[in-house]
Amino acid sequence: MATPIKEWSKLEVRAVVRFLFSKGTKPSEIHKQIAETYGEGAMSRSRVYQWCTWFGEGRTSLGDEPKSGRPKTSTNEENTTRVDELIRCDRRMKIREIALKLEIPKSTVHEIVHDTLGYRKVPARWVPKMLTEDHKLQRVEISQRLLQRCQQDNGDEDMTHIGVGPGGDFQANNNLFDNLITGDETWVHLNTPGTKRDSMTWKHPSSPVTKKFKVQRSAAIVMATVFWDAKGVILLDILPQGPCINAARYCSTLDRLKEAIRRKRPGLLRRGVVLQHDNATPHSANLAQQWLQR
């Protein structure tokens, strides 16, 4: 039995097909001999029939015919400029839309956008609120007031206190951050799965592959009110599912905050507490303001 040829070229196999076909060998027999000599992967049966047809029609070339299609000259300076102008007019335009508008291949547009122009498509950054110029100015003014307050040795009388100390103000030489408590509300899912980064572990190449099942966040959520200072969390108050937070509920939370301060921060109520929270309706309501004044 003949030893199969392991190293061969496409042109060599095609030349053998042409030689056998010119000798009057049938295409099926040609394919059989090609498979025995060069191996099954040298040329498929359908390809042998195709080359026999071409040779029967008078073809003499063994090389591949030049492929039809658009020339690579579409990646030129003119098209680059046109693509850049379209992107600058509409930053959300897709590669497919640019290709249709300019009538050039998508692959060319992709090359121009990423390789030539250096664009990268990224999502817009999410922000919780759209701030107006007045809102931004108010935040700057409040931040400046807090900064000035930090630089003072004692407190001002225009800040809200819980259980103010003697004289209705801070004692001298108190640090503002020792008396400042911040509060805010947030929605919390009953079940929040860890991220992919949280599940990453150190392993050797021979270590077994770790698996992590995909878990969705729970649809049920609760409202959590958190108060904290420079030392850590003082109170975490969870609102039961169903009722909404209002001024009365917020006053109840402030009652629990006062007890938590008495337990976790002894002496702070006597010195006086600066409470920092936003102007949400439950916070700015008359009932809550009256509680704070008391």
XYZ file of N, CA, C and O in Angstrom, residues 186-274:
356
model
N -32.498 55.237 51.562
C -32.157 54.500 50.352
C -33.016 53.253 50.258
O -33.447 52.701 51.272
N -33.274 52.827 49.012
C -34.002 51.580 48.780
C -33.026 50.419 48.826
O -31.945 50.489 48.250
N -33.399 49.342 49.482
C -32.545 48.169 49.642
C -33.305 46.936 49.172
O -34.445 46.709 49.581
N -32.684 46.139 48.295
C -33.266 44.865 47.877
C -33.118 43.839 48.989
O -32.093 43.803 49.684
N -34.122 42.995 49.150
C -34.045 41.963 50.181
C -32.935 40.961 49.883
O -32.376 40.361 50.796
N -32.604 40.801 48.613
C -31.509 39.907 48.238
C -30.706 40.567 47.123
O -31.235 40.824 46.053
N -29.445 40.862 47.399
C -28.563 41.472 46.411
C -27.377 40.544 46.188
O -26.525 40.401 47.071
N -27.302 39.848 45.036
C -26.192 38.920 44.806
C -24.876 39.656 44.643
O -24.844 40.821 44.250
N -23.793 38.970 44.973
C -22.464 39.553 44.817
C -22.108 39.721 43.347
O -22.635 39.029 42.469
N -21.222 40.633 43.063
C -20.794 40.886 41.693
C -19.773 39.832 41.254
O -19.286 39.031 42.058
N -19.465 39.834 39.958
C -18.472 38.908 39.427
C -17.113 39.163 40.056
O -16.353 38.225 40.328
N -16.814 40.418 40.327
C -15.523 40.746 40.934
C -15.453 40.222 42.357
O -14.396 39.794 42.829
N -16.596 40.253 43.077
C -16.612 39.750 44.447
C -16.330 38.252 44.505
O -15.829 37.750 45.519
N -16.687 37.517 43.444
C -16.523 36.063 43.448
C -15.145 35.612 42.951
O -14.891 34.413 42.892
N -14.257 36.540 42.598
C -12.937 36.178 42.089
C -12.074 35.615 43.215
O -12.068 36.128 44.339
N -11.352 34.524 42.934
C -10.490 33.870 43.912
C -9.118 33.619 43.295
O -8.975 33.507 42.079
N -8.108 33.505 44.172
C -6.761 33.175 43.712
C -6.677 31.674 43.471
O -7.139 30.881 44.270
N -6.069 31.269 42.361
C -5.962 29.851 42.043
C -4.731 29.600 41.192
O -4.228 30.498 40.520
N -4.258 28.357 41.250
C -3.178 27.911 40.388
C -3.759 27.363 39.087
O -4.955 27.052 39.012
N -2.931 27.220 38.038
C -3.456 26.644 36.789
C -4.069 25.267 36.971
O -4.974 24.879 36.237
N -3.575 24.517 37.968
C -4.094 23.171 38.191
C -5.288 23.136 39.143
O -5.845 22.075 39.384
N -5.668 24.297 39.697
C -6.792 24.319 40.638
C -8.099 24.073 39.907
O -8.250 24.428 38.732
N -9.078 23.458 40.595
C -10.382 23.229 39.951
C -11.097 24.544 39.662
O -10.887 25.546 40.356
N -11.917 24.532 38.637
C -12.652 25.731 38.232
C -13.783 25.989 39.212
O -14.556 25.087 39.541
N -13.854 27.223 39.720
C -14.938 27.584 40.617
C -16.174 27.967 39.813
O -16.065 28.512 38.718
N -17.337 27.684 40.354
C -18.599 27.964 39.677
C -19.441 28.906 40.521
O -19.437 28.836 41.749
N -20.159 29.753 39.841
C -21.041 30.714 40.511
C -22.357 30.755 39.760
O -22.388 31.044 38.563
N -23.426 30.423 40.436
C -24.732 30.413 39.799
C -25.267 31.838 39.685
O -25.071 32.667 40.586
N -25.924 32.105 38.580
C -26.483 33.431 38.347
C -27.743 33.618 39.184
O -28.686 32.833 39.090
N -27.752 34.650 40.013
C -28.878 34.943 40.897
C -29.332 36.368 40.637
O -28.510 37.289 40.593
N -30.617 36.541 40.444
C -31.177 37.865 40.198
C -31.456 38.579 41.519
O -31.715 37.945 42.545
N -31.405 39.900 41.478
C -31.800 40.659 42.652
C -33.288 40.490 42.912
O -34.079 40.391 41.981
N -33.662 40.468 44.154
C -35.063 40.286 44.477
C -35.861 41.511 44.067
O -35.374 42.646 44.112
N -37.110 41.275 43.674
C -37.973 42.393 43.282
C -38.445 43.172 44.494
O -38.734 44.370 44.401
N -38.547 42.516 45.647
C -39.023 43.178 46.860
C -37.935 44.098 47.408
O -36.769 43.715 47.511
N -38.316 45.318 47.745
C -37.388 46.292 48.301
C -38.002 46.945 49.527
O -39.228 46.967 49.697
N -37.138 47.450 50.398
C -37.578 48.160 51.592
C -36.808 49.473 51.674
O -35.726 49.624 51.110
N -37.398 50.435 52.391
C -36.750 51.719 52.593
C -35.926 51.673 53.877
O -36.429 51.299 54.940
N -34.646 52.018 53.760
C -33.749 52.048 54.912
C -33.305 53.479 55.160
O -32.887 54.176 54.237
N -33.420 53.926 56.425
C -32.933 55.233 56.834
C -31.678 55.026 57.669
O -31.705 54.277 58.654
N -30.588 55.675 57.262
C -29.292 55.466 57.908
C -28.788 56.798 58.450
O -28.849 57.819 57.767
N -28.300 56.757 59.691
C -27.639 57.912 60.300
C -26.232 57.487 60.705
O -26.044 56.422 61.306
N -25.240 58.311 60.391
C -23.859 57.982 60.703
C -23.074 59.240 61.017
O -23.489 60.360 60.682
N -21.936 59.049 61.696
C -21.023 60.155 61.967
C -19.618 59.715 61.576
O -19.443 58.710 60.874
N -18.618 60.454 62.028
C -17.245 60.163 61.633
C -16.756 58.824 62.178
O -15.798 58.256 61.652
N -17.418 58.297 63.196
C -16.985 57.041 63.805
C -17.686 55.828 63.216
O -17.247 54.704 63.436
N -18.782 56.023 62.511
C -19.487 54.882 61.928
C -20.987 55.064 61.968
O -21.512 56.151 62.276
N -21.714 53.990 61.678
C -23.176 54.014 61.642
C -23.719 54.068 63.060
O -23.299 53.302 63.938
N -24.688 54.951 63.268
C -25.335 55.070 64.573
C -26.687 54.368 64.579
O -27.025 53.656 65.516
N -27.458 54.531 63.498
C -28.791 53.935 63.448
C -29.099 53.496 62.027
O -28.841 54.226 61.067
N -29.644 52.285 61.909
C -30.179 51.772 60.645
C -31.629 51.410 60.900
O -31.923 50.447 61.607
N -32.526 52.189 60.345
C -33.964 52.014 60.577
C -34.621 51.527 59.295
O -34.545 52.205 58.259
N -35.252 50.334 59.338
C -35.891 49.743 58.173
C -37.393 50.013 58.236
O -38.046 49.686 59.225
N -37.917 50.623 57.192
C -39.352 50.889 57.114
C -40.062 49.622 56.647
O -39.709 49.052 55.604
N -41.060 49.133 57.375
C -41.779 47.922 56.946
C -42.399 48.115 55.565
O -42.730 49.233 55.154
N -42.527 47.002 54.831
C -43.119 47.072 53.504
C -44.572 47.520 53.589
O -45.323 47.071 54.446
N -44.943 48.402 52.709
C -46.326 48.891 52.671
C -46.410 50.372 52.926
O -46.616 51.166 51.997
N -46.232 50.828 54.181
C -46.367 52.261 54.451
C -45.229 53.064 53.850
O -44.121 52.554 53.633
N -45.499 54.332 53.559
C -44.501 55.244 53.006
C -43.973 56.134 54.123
O -44.650 56.376 55.130
N -42.781 56.624 53.945
C -42.203 57.507 54.941
C -42.840 58.882 54.834
O -43.003 59.433 53.743
N -43.224 59.426 55.979
C -43.805 60.770 56.035
C -43.226 61.485 57.253
O -42.314 60.978 57.910
N -43.741 62.662 57.540
C -43.180 63.453 58.631
C -43.342 62.744 59.971
O -42.409 62.730 60.787
N -44.514 62.129 60.214
C -44.729 61.422 61.479
C -43.773 60.251 61.617
O -43.200 60.015 62.689
N -43.604 59.497 60.536
C -42.685 58.367 60.571
C -41.257 58.846 60.766
O -40.475 58.213 61.499
N -40.891 59.964 60.163
C -39.539 60.484 60.306
C -39.287 60.937 61.736
O -38.192 60.754 62.273
N -40.295 61.509 62.376
C -40.149 61.897 63.787
C -39.933 60.670 64.665
O -39.144 60.712 65.626
N -40.627 59.567 64.366
C -40.400 58.328 65.112
C -38.971 57.844 64.935
O -38.340 57.362 65.881
N -38.459 57.989 63.704
C -37.072 57.597 63.456
C -36.109 58.484 64.240
O -35.102 58.011 64.774
N -36.429 59.788 64.342
C -35.578 60.686 65.112
C -35.594 60.330 66.594
O -34.575 60.485 67.285
N -36.740 59.853 67.093
C -36.792 59.374 68.481
C -35.823 58.219 68.692
O -35.083 58.179 69.692
N -35.826 57.277 67.744
C -34.903 56.148 67.856
C -33.454 56.596 67.689
O -32.543 56.040 68.314
N -33.234 57.621 66.850
C -31.891 58.159 66.686
C -31.380 58.750 67.992
O -30.223 58.553 68.372
N -32.239 59.461 68.689
C -31.836 60.082 69.951
C -31.428 59.026 70.977
O -30.415 59.169 71.684
N -32.201 57.929 71.051
C -31.848 56.855 71.969
C -30.543 56.173 71.543
O -29.722 55.792 72.388
N -30.354 56.007 70.205
C -29.124 55.381 69.735
C -27.911 56.249 70.041
O -26.837 55.737 70.390
N -28.046 57.577 69.945
C -26.948 58.481 70.277
C -26.616 58.372 71.766
O -25.445 58.349 72.155
N -27.653 58.280 72.604
C -27.432 58.182 74.057
C -26.652 56.901 74.406
O -25.794 56.921 75.286
N -26.923 55.793 73.650
C -26.250 54.531 73.945
C -24.847 54.471 73.338
O -23.905 54.025 73.996
N -24.714 54.906 72.068
C -23.467 54.700 71.324
C -22.503 55.884 71.390
O -21.312 55.715 71.160
N -23.013 57.091 71.672
C -22.168 58.278 71.731
C -22.432 59.020 73.029
O -23.036 60.100 73.042
N -22.015 58.470 74.161
C -22.283 59.127 75.461
C -21.703 60.534 75.493
O -20.581 60.770 75.080
N -22.516 61.458 75.971
C -22.077 62.839 76.107
C -22.333 63.700 74.886
O -22.254 64.931 74.966
N -22.667 63.092 73.770
C -22.854 63.871 72.543
C -24.128 64.695 72.622
O -24.161 65.850 72.167
N -25.195 64.154 73.205
C -26.437 64.923 73.319
C -26.237 66.138 74.220
O -26.855 67.188 74.011
N -25.394 66.006 75.235
C -25.147 67.137 76.135
C -24.369 68.237 75.420
O -24.627 69.432 75.619
N -23.416 67.834 74.562
C -22.635 68.826 73.822
C -23.457 69.463 72.710
O -23.266 70.622 72.366
N -24.358 68.680 72.117
C -25.169 69.199 71.008
C -24.817 68.504 69.707
O -23.643 68.269 69.422
N -25.822 68.187 68.923
C -25.647 67.447 67.671
C -26.006 68.335 66.496
O -27.045 68.996 66.500
N -25.152 68.362 65.499
C -25.473 69.019 64.237
C -26.023 67.937 63.300
O -25.314 67.003 62.927
